[in-house]
Structure formats: structure tokens, C-alpha cells
Short mmCIF file of C-alpha atoms in Angstrom, two decimals:
data_model
loop_
_atom_site.label_atom_id
_atom_site.label_comp_id
_atom_site.label_asym_id
_atom_site.label_seq_id
_atom_site.Cartn_x
_atom_site.Cartn_y
_atom_site.Cartn_z
CA MET A 1 1.60 -21.76 11.53
CA ARG A 2 -0.73 -18.77 11.31
CA ILE A 3 0.13 -15.43 9.68
CA ASN A 4 -2.18 -12.42 9.68
CA VAL A 5 -1.79 -10.09 6.70
CA VAL A 6 -2.87 -6.44 6.36
CA SER A 7 -2.50 -3.73 3.74
CA ASP A 8 -3.62 -0.13 3.31
CA VAL A 9 -3.62 0.68 7.01
CA HIS A 10 -3.96 4.43 6.32
CA GLY A 11 -3.76 5.60 9.91
CA ASN A 12 -5.89 2.92 11.58
CA SER A 13 -3.52 2.37 14.51
CA GLU A 14 -6.26 1.17 16.85
CA ALA A 15 -7.12 -1.84 14.68
CA LEU A 16 -3.44 -2.38 13.83
CA ALA A 17 -2.63 -2.93 17.50
CA LYS A 18 -5.02 -5.91 17.48
CA ALA A 19 -4.14 -7.26 14.03
CA GLY A 20 -1.66 -9.83 15.25
CA GLN A 21 -3.96 -11.47 17.80
CA GLY A 22 -4.02 -15.25 17.48
CA ALA A 23 -1.22 -15.30 14.90
CA ASP A 24 2.45 -16.26 14.98
CA ALA A 25 3.37 -13.12 13.02
CA LEU A 26 1.90 -10.13 11.23
CA VAL A 27 2.70 -9.24 7.62
CA CYS A 28 2.01 -5.64 6.54
CA LEU A 29 1.95 -4.75 2.84
CA GLY A 30 2.22 -1.00 3.25
CA ASP A 31 0.38 2.28 2.94
CA LEU A 32 0.58 3.20 6.61
CA VAL A 33 0.21 6.92 5.99
CA LEU A 34 -3.15 8.65 5.63
CA PHE A 35 -2.85 11.67 3.35
CA LEU A 36 -6.54 11.84 2.45
CA ASP A 37 -9.44 9.52 3.24
CA TYR A 38 -11.63 9.27 0.14
CA ALA A 39 -14.54 8.01 2.25
CA ASP A 40 -14.23 10.63 5.01
CA HIS A 41 -12.67 13.82 3.68
CA SER A 42 -12.13 15.18 7.19
CA ARG A 43 -9.36 12.64 7.91
CA GLY A 44 -5.73 12.82 6.90
CA ILE A 45 -2.83 15.19 6.38
CA PHE A 46 -4.48 17.09 3.53
CA PRO A 47 -7.64 18.24 5.38
CA ASP A 48 -5.58 18.95 8.51
CA LEU A 49 -3.56 21.44 6.45
CA PHE A 50 -6.13 22.80 4.01
CA GLY A 51 -9.59 22.07 5.40
CA VAL A 52 -12.41 19.75 4.45
CA GLU A 53 -13.83 21.94 1.65
CA ASN A 54 -10.54 21.78 -0.23
CA ALA A 55 -10.35 18.05 0.46
CA ASP A 56 -13.83 17.67 -1.09
CA LEU A 57 -12.66 19.60 -4.14
CA ILE A 58 -9.43 17.73 -4.73
CA VAL A 59 -11.18 14.36 -4.36
CA SER A 60 -13.78 15.39 -6.93
CA LEU A 61 -11.06 16.45 -9.37
CA ARG A 62 -9.04 13.27 -8.93
CA THR A 63 -12.14 11.08 -9.19
CA ALA A 64 -12.98 12.82 -12.47
CA ARG A 65 -9.36 12.13 -13.58
CA ARG A 66 -8.72 15.87 -13.88
CA PHE A 67 -5.23 15.41 -12.51
CA ASP A 68 -3.71 18.60 -13.96
CA GLU A 69 -6.41 20.68 -12.26
CA ALA A 70 -5.88 18.78 -9.01
CA ARG A 71 -2.15 19.51 -9.14
CA ASP A 72 -2.83 23.19 -9.89
CA LEU A 73 -5.13 23.32 -6.85
CA GLY A 74 -2.47 21.70 -4.70
CA ARG A 75 0.19 24.18 -5.82
CA ARG A 76 -2.12 27.12 -5.10
CA LEU A 77 -3.00 25.84 -1.63
CA TRP A 78 0.65 25.36 -0.69
CA THR A 79 1.49 28.86 -1.92
CA GLU A 80 -1.32 30.35 0.15
CA LEU A 81 -0.28 28.34 3.23
CA ALA A 82 3.21 29.85 3.01
CA VAL A 83 5.05 27.07 4.82
CA ASP A 84 7.82 24.72 3.79
CA ARG A 85 5.94 21.92 2.04
CA ASP A 86 8.47 19.14 2.63
CA ALA A 87 8.86 20.01 6.31
CA ALA A 88 5.11 20.19 6.89
CA ILE A 89 4.48 16.81 5.24
CA GLU A 90 7.40 15.12 6.94
CA GLY A 91 6.29 16.38 10.34
CA ALA A 92 2.78 15.05 9.81
CA VAL A 93 4.06 11.71 8.51
CA ARG A 94 6.42 11.37 11.44
CA ARG A 95 3.55 11.83 13.88
CA GLN A 96 1.58 9.09 12.13
CA TYR A 97 4.58 6.75 11.91
CA ALA A 98 5.34 7.13 15.61
CA GLU A 99 1.83 5.96 16.46
CA LEU A 100 1.58 3.24 13.80
CA PHE A 101 4.96 1.59 14.35
CA ALA A 102 4.27 1.54 18.09
CA ALA A 103 1.10 -0.45 17.29
CA PHE A 104 2.91 -3.21 15.36
CA PRO A 105 2.97 -6.52 17.25
CA THR A 106 6.10 -8.65 17.52
CA PRO A 107 7.06 -10.09 15.12
CA THR A 108 5.95 -7.98 12.15
CA TYR A 109 7.31 -8.25 8.60
CA ALA A 110 6.52 -5.16 6.53
CA THR A 111 7.08 -3.57 3.16
CA TYR A 112 6.29 -0.12 1.78
CA GLY A 113 3.19 1.09 -0.01
CA ASN A 114 3.10 3.78 -2.66
CA VAL A 115 2.12 6.51 -0.17
CA ASP A 116 4.85 5.63 2.32
CA ILE A 117 8.21 7.36 2.77
CA PRO A 118 10.84 4.58 2.96
CA GLY A 119 13.57 6.83 4.29
CA LEU A 120 11.71 7.25 7.57
CA TRP A 121 10.78 3.64 8.25
CA ARG A 122 14.01 2.46 9.80
CA GLU A 123 13.88 5.33 12.29
CA TYR A 124 10.57 4.07 13.66
CA ALA A 125 10.79 0.30 13.21
CA ARG A 126 11.36 -1.33 16.61
CA PRO A 127 13.42 -4.52 17.10
CA GLY A 128 10.32 -6.71 16.54
CA THR A 129 9.59 -5.18 13.11
CA THR A 130 11.53 -6.33 10.04
CA VAL A 131 11.36 -4.13 6.93
CA LEU A 132 11.81 -5.98 3.63
CA ASP A 133 11.86 -4.74 0.02
CA GLY A 134 13.22 -6.90 -2.78
CA GLU A 135 14.11 -9.38 -0.05
CA ARG A 136 12.94 -12.75 1.26
CA ILE A 137 12.53 -14.49 4.58
CA GLU A 138 11.55 -17.98 5.74
CA LEU A 139 8.56 -18.35 8.06
CA GLY A 140 7.41 -21.75 9.21
CA GLY A 141 9.14 -23.52 6.33
CA LEU A 142 7.73 -21.24 3.61
CA VAL A 143 9.75 -18.58 1.79
CA PHE A 144 8.10 -15.15 1.69
CA GLY A 145 9.31 -12.55 -0.81
CA PHE A 146 8.52 -8.83 -0.42
CA VAL A 147 8.31 -6.09 -3.04
CA GLY A 148 7.37 -2.61 -1.84
CA GLY A 149 6.13 0.57 -3.46
CA GLY A 150 4.07 1.31 -6.54
CA LEU A 151 4.56 2.19 -10.19
CA ARG A 152 4.45 5.71 -11.59
CA THR A 153 1.00 7.25 -12.06
CA PRO A 154 -0.53 10.71 -12.60
CA MET A 155 -1.22 10.75 -8.84
CA ARG A 156 2.53 11.07 -8.14
CA THR A 157 2.40 9.51 -4.70
CA PRO A 158 5.63 9.45 -2.63
CA TYR A 159 6.99 5.98 -3.39
CA GLU A 160 6.37 5.38 -7.09
CA ILE A 161 9.26 3.93 -9.07
CA SER A 162 9.95 2.98 -12.68
CA ASP A 163 8.81 -0.31 -14.15
CA GLU A 164 12.46 -1.30 -14.58
CA GLU A 165 13.39 -0.65 -10.94
CA TYR A 166 10.31 -2.51 -9.75
CA ALA A 167 11.02 -5.48 -12.06
CA ALA A 168 14.58 -5.69 -10.71
CA LYS A 169 13.24 -6.09 -7.16
CA VAL A 170 10.86 -8.83 -8.28
CA GLU A 171 13.68 -10.60 -10.12
CA ALA A 172 15.91 -10.44 -7.03
CA LEU A 173 13.47 -12.60 -5.08
CA GLY A 174 13.85 -15.72 -7.21
CA GLU A 175 11.43 -18.51 -6.42
CA VAL A 176 9.26 -18.01 -3.33
CA ASP A 177 6.27 -19.76 -1.80
CA VAL A 178 4.41 -16.52 -0.93
CA LEU A 179 4.89 -13.41 -3.06
CA CYS A 180 4.02 -10.30 -1.02
CA SER A 181 3.62 -6.88 -2.66
CA HIS A 182 1.68 -3.68 -2.16
CA ILE A 183 0.32 -3.46 -5.70
CA PRO A 184 -1.36 -6.38 -7.52
CA PRO A 185 -0.13 -8.24 -10.57
CA ASP A 186 -1.33 -6.68 -13.81
CA VAL A 187 -4.62 -8.55 -14.15
CA PRO A 188 -7.72 -6.46 -15.02
CA GLU A 189 -9.99 -8.16 -12.48
CA LEU A 190 -7.46 -7.45 -9.72
CA THR A 191 -6.60 -3.86 -10.65
CA TYR A 192 -10.07 -2.41 -11.30
CA ASP A 193 -11.58 -0.39 -8.42
CA THR A 194 -15.37 -0.63 -8.61
CA VAL A 195 -15.99 2.53 -6.54
CA ALA A 196 -13.31 4.78 -8.04
CA ARG A 197 -14.32 3.29 -11.42
CA ARG A 198 -10.79 3.10 -12.74
CA PHE A 199 -7.92 0.67 -13.20
CA GLU A 200 -5.10 1.09 -10.71
CA ARG A 201 -1.59 0.23 -11.87
CA GLY A 202 -0.63 -3.39 -11.47
CA SER A 203 2.76 -4.90 -12.18
CA ARG A 204 3.53 -6.90 -15.30
CA ALA A 205 6.75 -8.05 -13.61
CA LEU A 206 4.72 -9.57 -10.75
CA LEU A 207 2.43 -11.34 -13.23
CA ASP A 208 5.39 -12.69 -15.19
CA ALA A 209 7.03 -13.95 -11.97
CA ILE A 210 3.79 -15.66 -10.92
CA ARG A 211 3.55 -17.45 -14.26
CA ARG A 212 7.24 -18.35 -14.25
CA THR A 213 7.88 -19.38 -10.64
CA ARG A 214 4.35 -20.45 -9.60
CA PRO A 215 4.28 -19.42 -5.92
CA ARG A 216 1.52 -20.85 -3.75
CA TYR A 217 0.16 -17.38 -3.00
CA ALA A 218 0.49 -13.82 -4.26
CA LEU A 219 -0.72 -11.40 -1.58
CA PHE A 220 -1.26 -7.67 -2.14
CA GLY A 221 -3.52 -4.68 -1.43
CA HIS A 222 -3.61 -1.19 -3.00
CA VAL A 223 -6.98 -1.59 -4.79
CA HIS A 224 -9.51 -0.75 -2.09
CA GLN A 225 -12.68 -2.06 -3.78
CA PRO A 226 -11.46 -4.59 -6.37
CA LEU A 227 -13.65 -6.26 -8.97
CA ALA A 228 -12.16 -9.58 -7.82
CA ARG A 229 -10.63 -10.04 -4.38
CA ARG A 230 -9.32 -13.49 -5.15
CA MET A 231 -8.53 -15.49 -8.29
CA ARG A 232 -6.07 -18.06 -9.58
CA VAL A 233 -3.32 -17.42 -12.08
CA GLY A 234 -2.15 -20.90 -12.97
CA ARG A 235 -1.51 -22.65 -9.65
CA THR A 236 -1.08 -19.38 -7.72
CA GLU A 237 -3.86 -18.08 -5.48
CA CYS A 238 -3.86 -14.29 -5.89
CA VAL A 239 -5.46 -12.54 -2.91
CA ASN A 240 -6.23 -8.89 -2.23
CA VAL A 241 -5.92 -8.99 1.58
CA GLY A 242 -8.31 -6.05 1.98
CA HIS A 243 -8.57 -2.36 2.76
CA PHE A 244 -7.54 -2.61 6.41
CA ALA A 245 -8.26 1.05 7.18
CA ALA A 246 -11.93 0.42 6.46
CA THR A 247 -12.40 -3.15 7.72
CA GLY A 248 -9.95 -3.41 10.63
CA ARG A 249 -9.72 -7.13 9.84
CA PRO A 250 -6.57 -8.96 8.75
CA TRP A 251 -6.53 -11.77 6.19
CA THR A 252 -5.19 -15.04 7.61
CA LEU A 253 -2.90 -17.63 6.06
CA GLU A 254 -2.56 -20.95 7.87
CA TRP A 255 -0.48 -24.02 7.10
#
């Protein structure tokens, strides 16, 4: 059995269409939407609405952790644009989702990232795409558990939830062979981004479940340039499957 795994697709539909080649199934760990590309500030919903110069500015503020100033800038730009914010964002996200979900191979098993909008997924998921969150499925004799979304941060991305709500989804999985999530377990080496030079939020509930239930693998994304892409926690192999938007390459699990 061969499963290809991707995360942090961020608009890369061309590579996504090829991601399932040679595999029995594709697993996607979320962040389909591209709001703003931190490597190329001309790409994404934000520069499409407000221009590259404003994208440069908001990236510099966020990178400097000046989040209040970044939010003030965002509010000012929306006021000057004089459009319905929710409608503008939803329209842009819908255009991206139409293209990205059409690129998913069959079968695909997917969960949400922190920049995704869960309420729209079931509108675009075709019969060959199964959306899972706080749920499990058996593939080739192994049980895969899926936990979508992220935890609350100053960035205030669309699908951030409380620690308690996230922990409840982890608990609902029980024992699994492969624990699939968007964010990593709360381990410093796995949550530190070496380019952004900051710790992203990892989940203590995921780490506790790994120590308690000892799955074979814990697969995740979210941290684009991690200090450690792979390490063991007890018997569990923890793997950051990679920043798919940049690499275009899936990570492969075979058994």
C-alpha cells in the first residue's frame, strides 16, 4: 500500500493534480487557500485586493511580530476598498477551491488547515474526496485519524479553535496507527520555523495522545521551514510532510 501525503498546498493546483501519481490514495492535511505568499508577495488574495506594496508592508509587520499594527493596516485597507469584506474573501476563496478540489485525485482523504474555511469544503468536495475532522478511517489495514484546523494565535486565521475544542477532537479518535493533523504536536524542534524565526503553535493534546496511544506515525504540516522535519517521540515517527506549495512533492508512506 502506498499513500502520498501533502500539506500547505496554498494554491498550487498544478502540482496537486500530480500528487497522487503512483499511489493508492492521497492524504491532504490542509491549508489549500493562498491568502498571502510570504516568499512571493505578488501571489494570493491579499495582493490581488490591495496590491504588492501593501503585501510587502503587512509581511514586514507580521514578521516583526507587530501584529496590532498589521491589524490596523488591514482595517484601513478594507475601509479604503469600500467593499463587503466577507463577500470579497469568500468569492476569492471559492475561486481557489473550485480549482483545487478539481485537482484532487481519487481517492483523496483531506482535513482542514488553519487558513481554510470548513463551511465551504463540502460544496466543492467531489465523490472521490472524503473530508475528515475528528474522525478516522481504515486504509490498507491501518487506522488513520484526522484532526483539522489550528489553535488560536495573534494571526487570527480563519479556522483557529480553542485548545479545549481541539483536544476533544483528538480524544475522539482513540487509538490510531497514523495520526494526521495540520499543526504539529507541541515539540519545540517541530514548531520552530527557521526562516520566520518564531515558534508556531503546536498542540499539547496531540503530544499527549502520541505519548499515550503510541501511533506508528504522526503526520502534519503548518511549519514551512521547521528546525526538525522528522523526529521520534517514543515509538512514534513524527514527520512534517513538507511545504507542498513550494516543493510540489508529496511525502510517501508505504507498507
